[in-house]
Coordinates of C-alpha atoms in Angstrom, one line a residue:
Chain A
M1423 CA 120.6 58.4 73.6
A1424 CA 121.4 61.3 75.9
A1425 CA 118.7 62.6 74.3
S1426 CA 116.2 60.4 75.1
S1427 CA 117.9 59.8 78.4
S1428 CA 117.2 63.4 79.1
R1429 CA 114.4 63.2 77.7
A1430 CA 113.4 60.4 80.5
Q1431 CA 114.9 62.8 83.0
V1432 CA 112.8 65.8 82.3
L1433 CA 109.3 63.6 82.8
S1434 CA 110.3 62.3 85.7
L1435 CA 111.4 65.2 87.7
Y1436 CA 107.6 66.9 85.8
R1437 CA 106.0 64.1 87.0
R1438 CA 107.6 64.8 90.8
L1439 CA 107.2 68.5 90.7
L1440 CA 103.5 67.5 90.2
K1441 CA 103.0 64.6 93.4
E1442 CA 104.7 67.1 95.7
S1443 CA 103.2 70.5 94.0
R1444 CA 99.3 68.2 94.7
S1445 CA 100.6 68.3 98.5
F1446 CA 100.6 71.9 99.2
P1447 CA 97.8 72.1 102.3
S1448 CA 97.6 76.1 101.2
Y1449 CA 95.2 76.5 98.3
N1450 CA 96.5 79.1 97.0
Y1451 CA 99.9 78.0 97.0
R1452 CA 98.8 74.5 95.7
T1453 CA 97.6 75.9 93.1
Y1454 CA 99.8 78.4 91.7
A1455 CA 102.8 75.7 92.1
L1456 CA 100.8 72.9 89.7
R1457 CA 100.3 75.6 87.5
R1458 CA 103.4 77.4 87.6
V1459 CA 105.6 74.0 87.4
R1460 CA 102.9 73.1 83.7
D1461 CA 103.5 76.6 82.2
A1462 CA 107.6 76.5 83.4
F1463 CA 108.0 73.0 81.8
R1464 CA 105.1 74.0 78.3
E1465 CA 107.6 77.2 77.9
N1466 CA 110.6 75.5 78.0
R1467 CA 108.8 72.0 76.1
S1468 CA 111.3 72.9 72.8
V1469 CA 114.6 73.3 74.5
E1470 CA 117.1 71.9 73.1
D1471 CA 120.7 73.3 73.3
P1472 CA 122.2 70.6 76.3
K1473 CA 123.3 73.3 78.4
A1474 CA 120.4 75.3 78.5
L1475 CA 118.7 71.7 79.2
E1476 CA 120.7 70.9 82.0
Q1477 CA 120.7 74.8 84.2
L1478 CA 116.6 74.6 83.7
L1479 CA 117.4 70.6 85.1
N1480 CA 119.4 71.8 88.0
K1481 CA 116.5 75.0 88.3
A1482 CA 113.7 72.4 88.9
R1483 CA 115.8 70.2 91.0
D1484 CA 116.3 73.0 93.0
S1485 CA 112.6 74.0 93.0
L1486 CA 111.1 70.4 93.8
A1487 CA 113.7 70.4 97.1
I1488 CA 111.8 73.7 97.8
I1489 CA 108.3 72.4 97.3
Q1490 CA 109.5 69.6 99.7
R1491 CA 110.3 71.5 102.8
Q1492 CA 108.2 74.7 102.1
V1493 CA 104.7 71.1 102.0
S1494 CA 106.7 69.9 105.0
I1495 CA 106.2 73.4 106.4
G1496 CA 102.9 73.8 105.6
K1497 CA 101.7 70.5 107.1
M1498 CA 103.3 72.1 110.4
Y1499 CA 100.3 75.1 110.5
E1500 CA 97.8 73.7 108.4
T1501 CA 94.5 76.3 109.0
Q1502 CA 90.7 76.0 107.5
R1503 CA 89.9 75.4 104.0
T1504 CA 88.7 78.2 101.9
V1505 CA 84.9 78.5 100.7
V1506 CA 86.6 77.2 97.4
E1507 CA 87.9 74.9 98.2
P1508 CA 86.5 70.6 97.3
E1509 CA 85.6 68.6 100.7
P1510 CA 89.2 66.5 100.3
K1511 CA 88.2 62.6 99.5
N1512 CA 89.5 60.2 101.6
L1513 CA 88.7 62.0 104.7
Chain B
M406 CA 59.0 116.9 100.1
M407 CA 57.6 114.1 102.8
S408 CA 58.8 111.3 101.5
K409 CA 61.7 112.5 100.7
N410 CA 62.4 113.6 104.0
V411 CA 61.0 110.0 104.9
T412 CA 64.1 108.5 101.9
R413 CA 66.9 110.7 103.6
T414 CA 65.6 108.9 107.2
L415 CA 66.0 105.8 105.6
L416 CA 69.4 106.4 103.8
S417 CA 70.9 107.6 107.1
S418 CA 69.7 105.0 109.2
M419 CA 70.7 102.0 106.4
R420 CA 74.1 104.6 106.6
G421 CA 74.0 104.9 110.0
I422 CA 75.2 108.2 109.7
S423 CA 72.2 110.4 111.7
S424 CA 73.9 113.8 110.9
S425 CA 74.7 116.0 108.1
P426 CA 75.9 113.0 105.1
R427 CA 78.4 115.9 104.1
L428 CA 80.7 115.7 107.2
N429 CA 84.5 115.5 106.2
Y430 CA 87.2 114.2 106.8
P431 CA 88.8 115.5 110.5
Q432 CA 85.8 116.2 112.3
S433 CA 84.3 113.1 112.2
S434 CA 87.3 110.1 111.8
V435 CA 87.1 109.4 115.6
S436 CA 83.7 108.7 115.9
A437 CA 83.6 107.3 112.4
S438 CA 86.1 104.6 113.5
K439 CA 83.8 104.4 116.6
R440 CA 81.0 103.3 114.5
E441 CA 83.0 100.8 112.2
R442 CA 83.4 98.9 115.6
E443 CA 79.8 98.3 115.6
V444 CA 79.2 97.9 111.9
I445 CA 82.1 94.9 110.8
K446 CA 82.5 93.4 113.3
S447 CA 86.1 91.5 114.2
R448 CA 85.8 87.6 115.1
E449 CA 88.5 85.0 114.8
L450 CA 87.1 81.9 112.7
E451 CA 85.7 78.9 114.2
K452 CA 87.9 76.0 113.9
D453 CA 86.1 74.4 111.3
E454 CA 84.5 77.3 109.3
L455 CA 85.4 78.1 106.0
R456 CA 88.0 80.6 105.5
P457 CA 87.4 83.7 103.2
L458 CA 89.0 83.7 99.8
Y459 CA 91.7 86.7 99.7
M460 CA 91.1 89.7 97.4
D461 CA 93.0 92.3 99.3
F462 CA 96.8 91.8 97.5
Q463 CA 96.7 96.4 97.5
A464 CA 96.7 95.8 101.2
T465 CA 100.0 93.0 101.7
T466 CA 100.9 90.2 99.3
P467 CA 101.8 86.6 101.3
M468 CA 104.5 85.5 101.3
D469 CA 105.7 83.3 98.1
P470 CA 107.0 79.6 99.8
R471 CA 110.0 80.4 97.5
V472 CA 110.7 83.0 99.8
L473 CA 110.5 82.3 102.9
D474 CA 112.8 79.6 102.6
T475 CA 115.6 81.4 101.3
M476 CA 115.1 83.5 104.9
L477 CA 114.8 80.4 107.0
P478 CA 118.5 79.4 107.3
Y479 CA 118.9 83.2 108.5
Q480 CA 116.0 83.2 111.3
V481 CA 117.4 79.5 112.6
N482 CA 121.3 79.4 112.0
Y483 CA 122.8 82.5 110.6
Y484 CA 122.1 84.3 113.1
G485 CA 125.0 87.1 113.0
N486 CA 124.9 90.9 113.1
P487 CA 125.7 91.7 109.6
H488 CA 127.3 95.0 110.8
S489 CA 130.2 92.3 113.1
R490 CA 133.4 92.6 111.5
T491 CA 135.3 90.4 113.7
H492 CA 134.2 87.1 112.8
A493 CA 132.3 84.7 110.4
Y494 CA 129.1 84.7 112.1
G495 CA 129.0 89.1 111.2
W496 CA 130.7 88.2 107.6
E497 CA 127.6 85.1 106.5
S498 CA 125.1 87.8 107.4
E499 CA 127.0 91.0 106.1
A500 CA 127.6 88.4 102.7
A501 CA 123.2 87.5 102.4
M502 CA 122.8 91.3 103.1
E503 CA 124.8 92.6 100.2
K504 CA 123.3 89.8 98.6
A505 CA 120.2 90.6 99.0
R506 CA 120.9 94.9 98.4
K507 CA 122.3 93.5 94.9
Q508 CA 119.0 92.1 93.8
V509 CA 117.1 94.7 94.9
A510 CA 118.9 96.9 92.9
D511 CA 119.5 94.8 89.8
L512 CA 114.9 95.3 89.5
I513 CA 115.0 98.6 90.1
G514 CA 118.2 99.0 87.5
A515 CA 120.3 101.0 89.8
D516 CA 123.8 100.1 92.4
P517 CA 123.4 98.4 94.4
R518 CA 125.1 100.8 96.7
E519 CA 122.2 103.5 96.4
I520 CA 120.2 100.7 98.3
V521 CA 118.4 101.6 101.8
F522 CA 117.3 98.9 104.4
T523 CA 114.4 100.1 105.6
S524 CA 111.3 99.1 107.7
G525 CA 109.0 99.6 104.9
A526 CA 107.6 101.9 101.9
T527 CA 106.2 104.4 105.1
E528 CA 109.9 105.0 106.7
S529 CA 111.1 104.7 103.2
N530 CA 107.8 107.4 102.6
N531 CA 108.9 110.0 105.8
M532 CA 113.0 109.8 104.8
S533 CA 112.6 111.0 101.9
I534 CA 110.1 113.4 102.3
K535 CA 111.5 115.1 106.1
G536 CA 115.2 114.1 105.0
V537 CA 115.7 116.3 101.5
A538 CA 113.5 119.0 102.6
R539 CA 115.6 119.3 106.1
F540 CA 118.4 119.0 104.2
Y541 CA 118.0 121.7 102.0
K542 CA 115.8 124.0 104.1
A543 CA 118.5 127.1 104.3
K544 CA 117.6 127.8 100.4
K545 CA 114.5 125.7 99.7
K546 CA 111.0 125.6 101.3
H547 CA 108.4 124.2 99.2
V548 CA 107.2 120.8 98.6
I549 CA 104.5 119.2 95.5
T550 CA 103.2 115.7 96.4
T551 CA 99.3 115.0 95.3
Q552 CA 96.3 115.1 96.6
I553 CA 96.4 110.9 95.7
E554 CA 99.3 109.8 97.9
H555 CA 99.7 107.4 100.4
K556 CA 98.2 108.7 103.6
C557 CA 102.6 108.6 104.8
V558 CA 103.3 110.9 102.3
L559 CA 100.5 113.1 103.1
D560 CA 101.0 113.2 107.1
S561 CA 105.1 113.8 106.8
C562 CA 104.3 117.2 104.5
R563 CA 102.1 117.6 107.1
V564 CA 104.7 117.6 109.5
L565 CA 107.0 119.7 107.0
E566 CA 103.8 122.3 106.6
S567 CA 104.1 122.4 110.5
E568 CA 107.9 123.0 110.3
G569 CA 107.8 126.1 108.1
F570 CA 107.7 124.3 104.6
E571 CA 104.9 125.2 102.7
V572 CA 103.1 122.4 100.1
T573 CA 101.4 122.2 97.1
Y574 CA 99.0 119.1 96.8
L575 CA 98.1 118.7 93.6
P576 CA 95.0 118.0 92.3
V577 CA 94.2 115.4 89.7
K578 CA 92.0 114.7 86.4
S579 CA 88.8 112.5 87.1
N580 CA 90.8 109.5 85.5
G581 CA 92.9 109.8 88.7
L582 CA 96.4 111.2 86.8
I583 CA 98.0 114.2 87.2
D584 CA 98.3 117.1 84.8
L585 CA 101.8 118.0 83.8
Q586 CA 101.4 121.2 82.8
Q587 CA 100.0 121.7 85.7
L588 CA 102.6 120.3 88.1
D589 CA 105.6 122.2 85.4
E590 CA 103.9 125.5 86.6
T591 CA 103.8 125.2 90.3
I592 CA 107.6 124.5 91.1
R593 CA 109.0 127.4 92.0
P594 CA 113.1 128.2 91.8
D595 CA 112.3 127.3 95.8
T596 CA 111.6 124.0 95.1
S597 CA 113.4 121.0 96.3
L598 CA 111.5 118.0 95.5
V599 CA 108.2 116.7 94.1
S600 CA 107.6 113.7 95.6
V601 CA 104.1 111.2 93.1
M602 CA 103.2 108.1 93.8
T603 CA 104.1 105.5 90.5
V604 CA 100.9 103.6 91.0
N605 CA 98.4 104.1 93.3
N606 CA 97.2 101.8 96.6
E607 CA 93.4 102.3 95.9
I608 CA 92.8 102.8 92.1
G609 CA 95.6 101.7 90.5
V610 CA 95.9 104.4 88.2
K611 CA 100.0 104.7 86.8
Q612 CA 101.1 108.2 87.0
P613 CA 103.5 109.5 84.0
I614 CA 106.5 108.9 86.3
K615 CA 109.1 109.4 83.2
E616 CA 107.4 112.3 82.1
I617 CA 107.8 113.9 85.8
G618 CA 111.0 112.5 86.3
H619 CA 112.0 114.5 82.9
I620 CA 110.5 118.4 84.0
C621 CA 112.5 117.9 87.6
R622 CA 115.7 117.0 86.5
S623 CA 115.4 119.7 83.8
K624 CA 114.4 122.5 86.4
N625 CA 117.5 120.4 88.6
L626 CA 114.8 119.7 91.2
F627 CA 114.9 116.3 93.2
F628 CA 111.8 114.0 92.5
H629 CA 111.1 110.7 94.5
T630 CA 108.4 108.6 93.6
D631 CA 106.2 105.9 96.3
A632 CA 106.9 102.8 93.9
A633 CA 105.6 100.1 96.7
Q634 CA 102.6 99.4 94.5
A635 CA 104.5 99.0 91.4
I636 CA 107.8 97.4 91.9
G637 CA 108.2 94.2 90.4
K638 CA 104.5 94.0 88.7
I639 CA 105.6 96.2 85.9
P640 CA 108.7 97.1 84.4
I641 CA 111.1 100.1 86.9
N642 CA 114.5 101.4 85.5
V643 CA 115.5 104.5 87.8
S644 CA 117.4 105.8 84.9
D645 CA 115.2 105.6 82.8
L646 CA 112.2 107.2 84.6
K647 CA 115.0 109.7 85.8
V648 CA 114.0 109.4 89.7
D649 CA 116.2 110.6 92.6
L650 CA 114.4 108.5 95.6
M651 CA 112.4 105.6 95.2
S652 CA 110.6 103.8 98.2
I653 CA 110.1 100.0 98.3
S654 CA 107.8 97.7 100.1
G655 CA 108.3 93.8 100.8
H656 CA 105.5 92.7 102.1
K657 CA 103.4 94.3 98.6
I658 CA 106.0 92.1 96.9
Y659 CA 105.2 88.1 98.6
G660 CA 108.1 89.2 100.7
P661 CA 108.1 89.3 104.2
K662 CA 106.3 91.9 106.5
G663 CA 108.5 94.8 108.1
V664 CA 110.8 95.6 105.4
G665 CA 111.8 98.1 102.8
A666 CA 114.5 99.7 101.2
L667 CA 114.9 103.3 99.7
Y668 CA 116.8 104.0 96.7
V669 CA 118.6 107.3 97.3
R670 CA 120.4 108.4 93.7
R671 CA 124.1 108.7 93.9
R672 CA 125.0 110.9 90.2
P673 CA 123.6 113.1 90.5
R674 CA 124.3 112.9 94.2
V675 CA 120.7 113.1 96.4
R676 CA 121.8 114.4 100.4
I677 CA 118.7 112.9 103.3
E678 CA 119.2 114.6 106.5
P679 CA 118.3 110.6 108.4
L680 CA 115.6 110.8 110.8
Q681 CA 117.9 108.4 113.2
S682 CA 120.6 108.6 114.9
G683 CA 122.6 105.7 115.8
G684 CA 125.6 102.8 114.8
G685 CA 125.4 104.9 110.9
Q686 CA 124.6 101.7 109.4
E687 CA 123.7 101.8 106.2
R688 CA 126.0 104.4 105.1
G689 CA 124.7 106.7 108.1
L690 CA 121.1 107.3 106.6
R691 CA 119.4 104.9 108.7
S692 CA 120.6 103.7 111.9
G693 CA 119.4 100.1 113.1
T694 CA 120.9 96.8 113.0
V695 CA 119.5 95.3 109.1
P696 CA 117.1 92.4 109.8
T697 CA 119.2 89.6 108.0
P698 CA 116.2 87.2 107.3
L699 CA 114.2 90.4 106.3
A700 CA 116.2 91.7 104.1
V701 CA 117.8 88.3 102.5
G702 CA 113.4 88.0 102.3
L703 CA 113.2 90.9 100.4
G704 CA 116.3 90.3 97.5
A705 CA 114.6 87.3 97.2
A706 CA 111.3 88.7 96.5
C707 CA 113.0 91.0 94.2
E708 CA 114.7 88.3 92.6
L709 CA 111.1 86.3 91.9
A710 CA 109.1 89.1 90.8
Q711 CA 111.6 89.9 88.5
Q712 CA 111.5 86.4 86.9
E713 CA 107.8 86.2 87.1
M714 CA 107.0 89.7 86.2
E715 CA 105.8 88.9 82.8
Y716 CA 104.2 85.2 83.7
D717 CA 102.3 87.4 86.6
H718 CA 101.2 90.8 84.7
A719 CA 99.4 88.3 81.4
R720 CA 97.6 85.9 84.2
V721 CA 96.8 89.0 86.8
S722 CA 95.2 90.3 83.2
V723 CA 93.5 87.5 82.6
L724 CA 91.8 87.3 85.8
A725 CA 91.5 91.0 86.1
N726 CA 89.3 90.9 83.4
R727 CA 87.6 88.3 84.1
L728 CA 86.3 89.8 87.1
V729 CA 85.4 93.0 85.7
Q730 CA 83.6 91.3 82.4
K731 CA 81.8 89.2 84.8
I732 CA 80.1 92.0 87.1
M733 CA 79.9 94.6 84.6
S734 CA 77.8 92.4 82.0
E735 CA 75.7 91.7 85.1
V736 CA 75.2 94.6 86.9
P737 CA 74.2 97.7 85.3
D738 CA 75.4 101.2 86.7
V739 CA 78.8 100.1 88.0
V740 CA 81.7 102.3 87.6
M741 CA 85.5 101.5 87.3
N742 CA 87.1 104.1 88.7
G743 CA 90.3 105.8 87.6
D744 CA 92.4 105.8 83.7
P745 CA 90.6 102.1 82.1
E746 CA 94.3 102.6 80.6
Q747 CA 97.8 103.6 82.3
R748 CA 96.8 101.2 85.6
Y749 CA 98.1 98.4 87.3
P750 CA 95.3 95.6 86.1
G751 CA 95.8 94.0 89.4
C752 CA 93.5 96.4 91.5
I753 CA 90.2 97.3 90.4
N754 CA 88.3 99.7 92.4
L755 CA 84.3 99.7 91.8
S756 CA 81.7 101.7 93.1
F757 CA 77.8 100.0 92.4
A758 CA 75.5 102.7 92.2
Y759 CA 73.7 102.9 95.1
V760 CA 74.9 100.2 97.6
E761 CA 76.7 101.2 100.5
G762 CA 79.8 100.0 100.5
E763 CA 80.2 98.7 103.7
S764 CA 77.0 97.3 103.8
L765 CA 78.3 95.1 100.9
L766 CA 81.2 94.5 102.2
M767 CA 79.2 93.1 104.8
A768 CA 77.6 90.7 102.6
L769 CA 80.4 89.9 101.1
K770 CA 81.8 88.4 104.2
D771 CA 83.2 85.4 101.9
V772 CA 85.3 87.8 100.6
A773 CA 88.6 89.9 101.9
L774 CA 87.8 92.7 100.6
S775 CA 88.3 96.4 101.8
S776 CA 86.8 99.6 100.0
G777 CA 89.6 100.9 100.3
S778 CA 93.6 101.5 101.8
A779 CA 94.0 99.3 104.9
C780 CA 94.8 102.4 106.8
T781 CA 91.7 104.1 106.7
S782 CA 89.8 101.1 106.8
A783 CA 88.4 102.2 110.2
S784 CA 86.7 104.9 109.1
L785 CA 83.6 105.2 107.3
E786 CA 84.6 108.5 105.2
P787 CA 85.0 107.7 101.7
S788 CA 87.9 107.9 100.7
Y789 CA 90.0 110.9 100.5
V790 CA 91.4 109.7 96.9
L791 CA 88.2 109.3 95.2
R792 CA 87.1 112.5 96.3
A793 CA 90.5 113.9 94.9
I794 CA 89.2 112.3 91.6
G795 CA 85.5 114.1 91.6
A796 CA 84.2 111.1 92.5
D797 CA 80.4 112.0 93.4
E798 CA 80.3 111.2 97.5
D799 CA 77.5 108.3 96.4
L800 CA 79.4 107.1 94.4
A801 CA 82.7 107.4 96.9
H802 CA 80.5 105.4 99.3
S803 CA 80.2 102.6 97.2
S804 CA 83.5 102.4 96.1
I805 CA 84.9 98.5 96.4
R806 CA 89.1 97.2 95.9
F807 CA 89.2 94.1 94.7
G808 CA 93.1 93.1 94.6
I809 CA 94.3 90.5 92.4
G810 CA 97.8 88.6 92.2
R811 CA 100.3 85.7 91.9
F812 CA 98.4 83.6 94.0
T813 CA 94.3 84.7 92.4
T814 CA 92.4 81.6 91.0
E815 CA 89.8 81.6 88.5
E816 CA 87.8 79.8 91.2
E817 CA 88.6 82.5 92.9
V818 CA 87.0 85.2 90.8
D819 CA 83.9 83.4 89.3
Y820 CA 83.1 83.0 93.3
T821 CA 84.0 87.5 93.8
A822 CA 81.8 87.9 91.1
E823 CA 78.9 85.1 91.3
K824 CA 78.5 86.9 95.1
C825 CA 79.2 90.4 94.1
I826 CA 76.7 90.3 91.3
Q827 CA 73.9 88.4 93.9
Q828 CA 74.7 90.9 96.8
V829 CA 74.4 94.0 94.7
R830 CA 71.0 92.8 92.6
R831 CA 70.2 92.2 96.7
L832 CA 71.2 95.7 98.8
R833 CA 69.8 97.3 95.4
E834 CA 65.9 95.9 95.9
M835 CA 66.2 97.0 99.5
S836 CA 67.2 100.4 98.5
P837 CA 65.0 103.6 98.4
L838 CA 66.8 105.1 95.9
W839 CA 67.0 102.2 93.8
E840 CA 63.0 102.2 93.5
M841 CA 63.4 105.6 93.3
V842 CA 65.8 105.6 90.0
Q843 CA 64.0 102.5 89.0
E844 CA 61.0 105.2 88.9
G845 CA 62.7 107.4 86.7
V846 CA 63.5 110.3 90.0
D847 CA 66.7 112.4 89.0
L848 CA 68.2 112.2 92.3
K849 CA 70.5 115.0 91.2
S850 CA 67.5 117.1 91.5
I851 CA 66.1 116.4 94.8
K852 CA 67.1 118.4 97.7
W853 CA 68.1 117.1 100.3
T854 CA 66.7 118.9 103.6
Q855 CA 69.2 118.6 106.9
H856 CA 68.3 117.6 109.9

């Protein structure tokens, strides 16, 4: 019911956040975003309180919007790869 | 003797110094910066060249995308002057500026009315030191600071000296910390201000701010701290620390460059003589229009820093340990400068004995590093901070600062450590000094001939 629908919501948000984070052209922003998203979801894995959950979901939604905007900006001003980055696969 | 002379010459040519090796900073800073241009040349990266890693988070930090996101609307649509009182453009900017002021205040446990926006920590430091000293100059003529402060603090003090003030530059112990007893004894009835930085920008040591604050409060004098490197990285509360003035910088905490703040205590009230005259913004302490987008960015960076402090600190500690362990386990004769305990872990200053710091920096061209503060990186002279902690001239010459921050990855740390180990080994193999040490010669026993 309520629990399972929110679980689905959480999972969907999590996937979208990771997918979007992967598109950061900057190596450091990309790795940070991925790491931070994973750690934040892991940290709050056992939150049950619906109010707290709703708050966290809203925060995640805001973050998703920020990441989407910042990825677009990043793509406008792309720069060289850093020395530790692997070569992009599909180029 | 002959062979030692040769060695001296070799060493000199390695360093690019042909005259006396013990020149001190004021005499040679100009020629040093000329030489510098020959040593590490600046150039633009080619289009398809790989970018070096960034390992210089004490010099500046990249802006956090979340900060940029809050700033952009104020660079695009909300361009009103925050001091305009007659229209909506002004009101919306003012509201944003006041929100930012509160975010800064919350990070350090202050009241928003105690926060003054400035152009950065340099301005905040100038304002506090010159401002307080000049305001109370009728009765008080003495200022205390330390030998390892940032250049802008030391230079502000020099200016005060030329105006007839007396300044005491406290030495630090070999671990980089000041001696509280000595501070206590240095305080005079006519001391108006003590200025000690919270976290040092070169060696990362954390001064006992709370104890200093206590001493200053009990003796009824003002205490200023330059917290540019500490804010958002370690918990700071101005009431606990009994700090009267605190300098904050935006670009050290993943915020925009060109903005900072000064905390000025209201109770007991600290009076300062403003540096700038003009429209009387910021309670008359800092005239000039507050740059709304930058202030908003600073506020956002402070709020983020507060949320992320624990997470960032844990991660930076892990990465810093990883770097130090890797290097120290592979290379002998590496010294970590500054107190091993009382420090911010993200600033690691290592001296690689028998290796020239500049040569190592050149060899590590894939990593953006520095031998000390960016302000003095044009000079080949060893840093005055390292000399103040009593580091041997040679060790001071061979130091490198590794700055780790929010966006540093394990791969970057591993890459840096690996390159560093490889290059130190290579440079040592070329070094006549290293060869002599391997043969068991005690370098300290050699009397170098000067020529």
